[in-house]
XYZ file of C-alpha atoms in Angstrom:
440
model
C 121.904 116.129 140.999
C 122.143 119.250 138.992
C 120.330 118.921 135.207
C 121.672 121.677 132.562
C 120.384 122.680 128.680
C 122.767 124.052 126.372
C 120.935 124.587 123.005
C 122.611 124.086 119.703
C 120.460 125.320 117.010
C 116.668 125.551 117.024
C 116.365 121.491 116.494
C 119.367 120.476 118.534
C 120.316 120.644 122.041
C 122.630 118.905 124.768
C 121.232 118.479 128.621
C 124.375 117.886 130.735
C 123.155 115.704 134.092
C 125.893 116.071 137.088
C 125.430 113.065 139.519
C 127.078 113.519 143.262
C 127.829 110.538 145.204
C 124.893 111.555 147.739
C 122.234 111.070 144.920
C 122.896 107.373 144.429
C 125.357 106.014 148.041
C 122.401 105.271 150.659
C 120.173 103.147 147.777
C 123.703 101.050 147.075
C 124.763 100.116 150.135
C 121.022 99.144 151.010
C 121.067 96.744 148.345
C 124.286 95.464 149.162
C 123.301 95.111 152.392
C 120.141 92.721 150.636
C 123.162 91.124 148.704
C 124.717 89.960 151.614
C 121.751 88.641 153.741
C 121.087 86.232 151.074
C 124.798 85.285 149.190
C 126.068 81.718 148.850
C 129.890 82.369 148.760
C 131.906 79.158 149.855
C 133.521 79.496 152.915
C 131.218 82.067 154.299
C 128.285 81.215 156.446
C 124.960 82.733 154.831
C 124.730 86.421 156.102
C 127.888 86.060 157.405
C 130.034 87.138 154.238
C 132.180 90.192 154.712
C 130.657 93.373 153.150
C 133.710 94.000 151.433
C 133.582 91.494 149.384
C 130.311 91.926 148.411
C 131.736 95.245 146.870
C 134.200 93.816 145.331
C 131.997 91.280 143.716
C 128.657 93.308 143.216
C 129.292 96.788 143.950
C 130.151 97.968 140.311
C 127.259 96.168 138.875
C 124.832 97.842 141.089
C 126.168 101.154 141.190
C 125.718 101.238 137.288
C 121.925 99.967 137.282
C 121.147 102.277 140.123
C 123.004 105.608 138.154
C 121.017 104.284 134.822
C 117.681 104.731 136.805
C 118.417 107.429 138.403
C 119.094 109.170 134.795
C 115.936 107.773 133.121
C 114.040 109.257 135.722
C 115.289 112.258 136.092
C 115.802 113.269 132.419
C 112.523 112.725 131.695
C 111.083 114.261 134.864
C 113.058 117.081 133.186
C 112.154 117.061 129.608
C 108.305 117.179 131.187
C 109.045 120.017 133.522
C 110.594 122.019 131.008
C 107.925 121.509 128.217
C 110.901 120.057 125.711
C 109.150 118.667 122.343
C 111.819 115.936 121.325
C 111.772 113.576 118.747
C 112.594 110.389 119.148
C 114.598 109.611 122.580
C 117.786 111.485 123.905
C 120.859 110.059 122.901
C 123.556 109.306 124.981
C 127.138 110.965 124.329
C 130.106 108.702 123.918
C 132.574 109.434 126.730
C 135.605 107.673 126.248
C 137.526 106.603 129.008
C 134.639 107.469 131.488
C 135.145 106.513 135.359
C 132.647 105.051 137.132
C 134.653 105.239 140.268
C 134.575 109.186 140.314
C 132.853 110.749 143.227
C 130.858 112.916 140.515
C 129.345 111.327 137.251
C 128.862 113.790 134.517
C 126.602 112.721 131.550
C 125.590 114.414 128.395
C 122.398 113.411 125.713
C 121.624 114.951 122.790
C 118.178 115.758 121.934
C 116.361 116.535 118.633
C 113.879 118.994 119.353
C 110.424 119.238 116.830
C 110.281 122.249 114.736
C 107.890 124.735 114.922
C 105.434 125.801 112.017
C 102.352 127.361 111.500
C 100.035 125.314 109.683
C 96.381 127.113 107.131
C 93.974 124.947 106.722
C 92.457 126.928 104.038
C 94.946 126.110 101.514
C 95.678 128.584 98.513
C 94.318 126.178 96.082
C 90.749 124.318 96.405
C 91.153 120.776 97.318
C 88.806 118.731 95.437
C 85.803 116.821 97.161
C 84.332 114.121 95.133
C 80.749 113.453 95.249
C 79.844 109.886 93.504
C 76.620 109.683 92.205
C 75.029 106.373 91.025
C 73.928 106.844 87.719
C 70.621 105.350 85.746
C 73.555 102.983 83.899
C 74.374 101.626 87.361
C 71.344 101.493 88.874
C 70.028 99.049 86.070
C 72.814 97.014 85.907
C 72.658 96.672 89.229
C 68.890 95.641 88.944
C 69.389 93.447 86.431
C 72.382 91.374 88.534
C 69.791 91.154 91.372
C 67.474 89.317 88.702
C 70.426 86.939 87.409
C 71.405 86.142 90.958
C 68.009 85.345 92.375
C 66.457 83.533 88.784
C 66.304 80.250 88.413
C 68.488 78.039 85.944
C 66.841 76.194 83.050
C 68.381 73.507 81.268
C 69.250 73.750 77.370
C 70.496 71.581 75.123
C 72.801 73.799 73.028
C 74.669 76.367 74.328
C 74.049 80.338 73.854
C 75.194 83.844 74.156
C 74.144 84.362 77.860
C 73.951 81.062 78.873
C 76.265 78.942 81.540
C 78.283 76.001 80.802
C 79.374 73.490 83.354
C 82.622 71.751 82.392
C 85.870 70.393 83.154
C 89.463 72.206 82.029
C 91.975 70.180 81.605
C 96.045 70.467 80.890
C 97.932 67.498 82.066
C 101.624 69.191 81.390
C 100.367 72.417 83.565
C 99.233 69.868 86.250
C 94.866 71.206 85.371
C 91.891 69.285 85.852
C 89.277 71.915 87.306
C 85.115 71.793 87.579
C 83.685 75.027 86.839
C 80.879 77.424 85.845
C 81.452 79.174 82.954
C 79.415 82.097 81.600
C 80.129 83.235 77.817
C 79.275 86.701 78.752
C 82.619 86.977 80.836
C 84.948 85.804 77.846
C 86.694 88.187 75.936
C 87.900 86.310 72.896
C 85.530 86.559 69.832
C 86.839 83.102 68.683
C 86.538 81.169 72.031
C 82.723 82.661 72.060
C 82.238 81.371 68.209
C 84.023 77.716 69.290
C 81.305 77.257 72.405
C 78.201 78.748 70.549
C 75.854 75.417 69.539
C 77.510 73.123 71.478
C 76.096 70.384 73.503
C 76.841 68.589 76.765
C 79.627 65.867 76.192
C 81.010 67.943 73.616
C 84.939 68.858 73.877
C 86.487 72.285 73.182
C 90.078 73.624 72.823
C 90.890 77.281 74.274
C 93.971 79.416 74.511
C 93.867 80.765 77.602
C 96.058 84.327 76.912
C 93.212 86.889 76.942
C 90.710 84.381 77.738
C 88.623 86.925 80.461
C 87.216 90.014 80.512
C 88.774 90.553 83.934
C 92.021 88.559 84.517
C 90.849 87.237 87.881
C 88.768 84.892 86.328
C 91.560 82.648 84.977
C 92.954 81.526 87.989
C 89.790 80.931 89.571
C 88.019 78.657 86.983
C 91.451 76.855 86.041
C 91.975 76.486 89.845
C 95.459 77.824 89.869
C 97.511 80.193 91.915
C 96.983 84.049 90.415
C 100.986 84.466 89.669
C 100.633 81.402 87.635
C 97.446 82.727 85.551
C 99.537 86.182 85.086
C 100.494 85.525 81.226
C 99.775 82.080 81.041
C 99.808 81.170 77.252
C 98.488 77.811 76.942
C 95.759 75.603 75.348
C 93.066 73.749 77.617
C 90.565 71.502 77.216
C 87.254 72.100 78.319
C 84.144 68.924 77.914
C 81.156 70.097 78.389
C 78.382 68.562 81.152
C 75.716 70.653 81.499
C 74.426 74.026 79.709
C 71.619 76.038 81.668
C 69.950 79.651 80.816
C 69.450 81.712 83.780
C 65.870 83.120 84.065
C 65.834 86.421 85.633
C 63.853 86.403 88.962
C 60.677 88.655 88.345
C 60.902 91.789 90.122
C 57.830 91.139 92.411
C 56.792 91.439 96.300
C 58.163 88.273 96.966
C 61.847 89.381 95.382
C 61.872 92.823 97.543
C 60.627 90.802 100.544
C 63.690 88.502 99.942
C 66.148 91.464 99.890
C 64.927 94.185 102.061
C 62.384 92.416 104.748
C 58.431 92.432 104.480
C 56.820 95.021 102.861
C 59.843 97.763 102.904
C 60.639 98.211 99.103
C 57.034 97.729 97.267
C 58.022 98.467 93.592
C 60.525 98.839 91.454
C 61.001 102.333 91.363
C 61.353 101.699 95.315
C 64.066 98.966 94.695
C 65.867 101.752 92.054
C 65.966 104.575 94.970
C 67.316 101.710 97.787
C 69.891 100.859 95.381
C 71.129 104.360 94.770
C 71.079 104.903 98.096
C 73.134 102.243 99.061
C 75.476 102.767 96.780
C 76.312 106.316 97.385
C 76.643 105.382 101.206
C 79.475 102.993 99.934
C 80.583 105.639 97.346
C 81.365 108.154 100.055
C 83.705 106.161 102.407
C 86.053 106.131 99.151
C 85.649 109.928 98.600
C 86.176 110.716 102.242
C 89.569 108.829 102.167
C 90.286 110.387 98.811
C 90.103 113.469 100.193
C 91.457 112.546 103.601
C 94.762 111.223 101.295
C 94.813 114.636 99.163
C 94.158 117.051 102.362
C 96.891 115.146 103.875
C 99.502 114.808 100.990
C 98.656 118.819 100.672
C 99.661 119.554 103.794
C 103.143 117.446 103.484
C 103.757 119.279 100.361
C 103.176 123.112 101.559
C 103.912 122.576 105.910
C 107.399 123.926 105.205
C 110.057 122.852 108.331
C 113.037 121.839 108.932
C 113.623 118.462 110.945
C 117.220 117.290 113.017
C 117.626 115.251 110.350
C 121.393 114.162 111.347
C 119.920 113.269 115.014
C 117.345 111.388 114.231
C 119.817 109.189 111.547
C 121.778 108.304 114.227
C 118.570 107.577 116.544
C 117.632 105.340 113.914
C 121.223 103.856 113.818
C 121.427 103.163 117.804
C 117.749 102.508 118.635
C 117.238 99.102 115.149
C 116.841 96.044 116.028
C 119.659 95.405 114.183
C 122.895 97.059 113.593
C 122.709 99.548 111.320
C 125.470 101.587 109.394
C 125.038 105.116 108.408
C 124.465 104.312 105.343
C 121.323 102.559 106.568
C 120.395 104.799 108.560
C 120.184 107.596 106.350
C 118.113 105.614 104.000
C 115.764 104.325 106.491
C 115.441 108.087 107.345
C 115.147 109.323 104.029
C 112.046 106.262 103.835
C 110.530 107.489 106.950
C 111.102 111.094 106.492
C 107.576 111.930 105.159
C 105.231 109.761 108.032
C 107.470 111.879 110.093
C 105.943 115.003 108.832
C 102.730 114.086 108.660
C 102.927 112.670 112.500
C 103.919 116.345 113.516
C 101.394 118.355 111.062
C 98.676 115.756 112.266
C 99.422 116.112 115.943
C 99.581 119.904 115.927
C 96.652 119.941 113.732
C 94.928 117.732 116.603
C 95.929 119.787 119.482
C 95.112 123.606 117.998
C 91.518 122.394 117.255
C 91.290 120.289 120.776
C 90.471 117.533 118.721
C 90.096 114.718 121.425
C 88.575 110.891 121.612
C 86.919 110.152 124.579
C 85.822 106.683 126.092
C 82.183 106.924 125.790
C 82.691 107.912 122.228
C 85.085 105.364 120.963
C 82.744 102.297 123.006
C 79.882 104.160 120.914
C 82.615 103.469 117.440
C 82.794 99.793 118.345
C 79.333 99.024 118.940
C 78.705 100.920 115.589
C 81.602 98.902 113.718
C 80.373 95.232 115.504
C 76.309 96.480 114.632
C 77.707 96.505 110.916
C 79.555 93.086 111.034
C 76.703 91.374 112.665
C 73.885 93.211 109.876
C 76.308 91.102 107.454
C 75.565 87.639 109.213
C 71.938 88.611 108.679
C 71.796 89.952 112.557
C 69.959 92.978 111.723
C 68.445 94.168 115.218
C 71.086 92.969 118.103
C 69.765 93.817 121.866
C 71.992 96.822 123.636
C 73.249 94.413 126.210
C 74.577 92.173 123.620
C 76.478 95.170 121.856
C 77.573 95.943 125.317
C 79.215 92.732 126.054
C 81.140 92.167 122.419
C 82.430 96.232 122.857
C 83.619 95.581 126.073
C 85.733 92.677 125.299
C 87.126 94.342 121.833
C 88.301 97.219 124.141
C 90.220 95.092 126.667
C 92.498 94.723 123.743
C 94.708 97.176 123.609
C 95.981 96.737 119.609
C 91.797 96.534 118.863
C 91.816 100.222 121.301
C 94.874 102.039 119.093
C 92.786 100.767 115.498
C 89.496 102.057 116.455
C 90.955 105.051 118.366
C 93.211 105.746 114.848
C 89.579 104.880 113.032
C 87.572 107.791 115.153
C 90.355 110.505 114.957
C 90.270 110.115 111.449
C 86.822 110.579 110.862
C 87.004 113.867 112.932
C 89.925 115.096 111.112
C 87.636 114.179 108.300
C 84.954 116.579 109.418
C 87.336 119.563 110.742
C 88.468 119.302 107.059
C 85.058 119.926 105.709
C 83.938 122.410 107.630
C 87.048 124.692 107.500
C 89.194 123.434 104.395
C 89.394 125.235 101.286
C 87.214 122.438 99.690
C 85.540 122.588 96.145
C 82.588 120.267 95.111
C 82.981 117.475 92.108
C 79.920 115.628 91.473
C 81.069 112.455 89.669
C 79.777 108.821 88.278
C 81.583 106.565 89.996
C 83.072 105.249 86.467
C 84.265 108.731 86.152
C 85.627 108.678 89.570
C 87.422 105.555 88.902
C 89.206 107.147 85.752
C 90.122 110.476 87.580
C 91.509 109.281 90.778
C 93.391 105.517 89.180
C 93.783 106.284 85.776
């Protein structure tokens, strides 16, 4: 077997692979000689069934599977000996008219071969890093939601600003008849807030349900409907009244911090405002970090200038679907894919000029860290090693469970190469602020 390169351009080539009939003859006849200890052929005693027949009947068939394997696993013995970067798999030429009873097979592939590029990760222009800070604004909102989810409800008679109501929606042409808790401080509409105001258990109000909510959510969940039925509803409900009840704000005492944070570890309210910052600027960062992950990333797509076999890999698309594709297609479902693409090469050279590597011991130490988290949320705050042991051991027997948390880890050191050697510049932000910069 003789295996030959003749390069095209810089992102094409053609490896020619010239097959003798020594390299495949003795493996043949051996399984033909298999074939015919075992055939059933009528007339012919088993074992007994002359070999030339069993050429005529299986030779071709097994000639072809054995050349096939022979080419798989040779061309890619190849392709590693030779150090060839290739995207996608080679393609094989059409040969028209192409003899499979020649003493020599010749076969040619094409290959689309990954571009080279030099890649600065200190880009010409800073790359902003948000830092979300929790403001006093938040903080005592936050507070005062702890208060209204931990007070107690009091019964009233007649129904106020901040009170709940308890009541049943009805619309019997829109198929409604929902129980729910409604508080007049998420209601939007001046005139529905005037309409409730005074009112008393057993009493029955009329509401137009088009910009009923502060938050449009809220529609389909208290009328019980599906959210792309709420989306614009314009209709009038019914809503009778059964019960009307002030929340009392829990008092921001031991016994309240006890509740939230375990015995004795906030002791005052200043305490509780500090935990909550805290805690909120852990969960502010995770959205930074993939904001700047996203921007670092759509930075380097942008300014990484290459060229890519873009005709080659259109017509690996084309041959390698699960459907038939036409060109057409495939050119569009290139032109889609055309950008992940870029990023997978950027990424991966990015990855392998910084050694950037995940190792077993540190992606079992990922898990237990990522299970720890889940179980703190099921009020397991302090599981024993062993048990973290056991549940990491049978998340990482899965192999889709291994490629998410391995894809996890190697983003979180990309994350960190970024910060330490990006060209990286400081925003310190509310998160309302945030909100408005990054989502409009």
């Amino acid at each position: 077997m003789n295996i030959t390169k003749e390069q095209i351009d810089e992102l094409n080539a053609v490896v020619k692979v010239a097959i003798t009939k020594d390299d495949y003859k003795d493996k043949v006849e051996n399984i033909l000689k298999d074939y015919r200890k075992s055939a059933n052929i009528p007339g012919f005693r088993k074992g007994q069934v002359p070999m030339g027949l069993i050429k005529k009947q299986y030779g071709k068939a097994v000639l072809v599977d054995e050349v096939n394997k022979l080419l798989q696993d040779n061309l890619n013995k190849y392709l590693t000996e030779e150090k060839l970067d290739v995207l996608g798999n080679p393609l094989p030429k059409q040969q028209d008219n192409f003899n499979w009873d020649a003493e020599n097979l010749d076969f040619e592939f094409e290959l689309g071969l990954a571009p080279s590029f030099e890649i600065d990760l200190k880009s010409k222009k800073a790359i902003t890093h948000y830092q979300i800070v929790a403001d006093q604004k938040m903080i005592d909102e936050q507070v005062e939601r702890i208060q209204k989810q931990y007070g107690k409800l009091v019964n009233k008679t007649e129904a106020g600003k901040k009170d709940e109501i308890t009541g049943v929606f009805k619309n019997e042409e829109e198929g409604i008849d929902k129980k729910s808790n409604l508080e007049l401080d998420q209601i939007s509409n001046k005139k529905a807030i005037d309409s409730l105001l005074g009112k008393k258990a057993g009493d029955v109000v009329t509401l137009k349900t088009k910009g009923l909510f502060k938050e449009d959510h809220l529609l389909a969940n208290i009328l019980g409907i599906q959210a792309d039925k709420a989306e614009n509803l314009d209709i009038e409900v019914t809503f009778t009244i059964e019960e009307i009840n002030e929340r009392e704000p829990a008092k921001l005492d031991q016994e309240l911090f006890d509740k939230l944070f375990g015995k004795d570890v906030v002791t005052s309210k200043k305490e509780l405002e500090a935990r909550i910052k805290e805690d909120s600027e852990k969960q502010f960062e995770q959205q930074a970090d993939q904001k700047l992950l996203n921007d670092v990333t759509e930075y380097f797509i942008e300014n990484t200038k290459f060229d890519l076999p873009a005709d080659f890999l259109t017509k690996w698309i084309q041959s390698t679907g699960e459907k038939p594709l036409t060109e057409e297609e495939a050119k569009a479902e290139y032109e889609k894919s055309e950008k992940g693409l870029r990023y997978q090469l950027i990424e991966g050279k990015i990855i392998k000029e910084n050694d950037i590597q995940v190792q077993f011991d540190e992606l079992k130490d990922f898990a237990k860290g990522f299970i720890k988290t889940q179980m703190a949320q099921f009020g397991q705050m302090d599981p024993k090693e062993e048990e973290l042991d056991n549940i990491a051991a049978r998340v990482l027997s899965n192999q889709d469970e291994v490629r998410r948390l391995s894809e996890q880890l190697m983003s979180q050191k990309l994350l960190k190469l970024y910060k330490e050697k990006a060209n990286l510049k400081t925003k310190e932000v509310t998160y309302e602020n945030f909100v408005k910069e990054v989502y409009g």
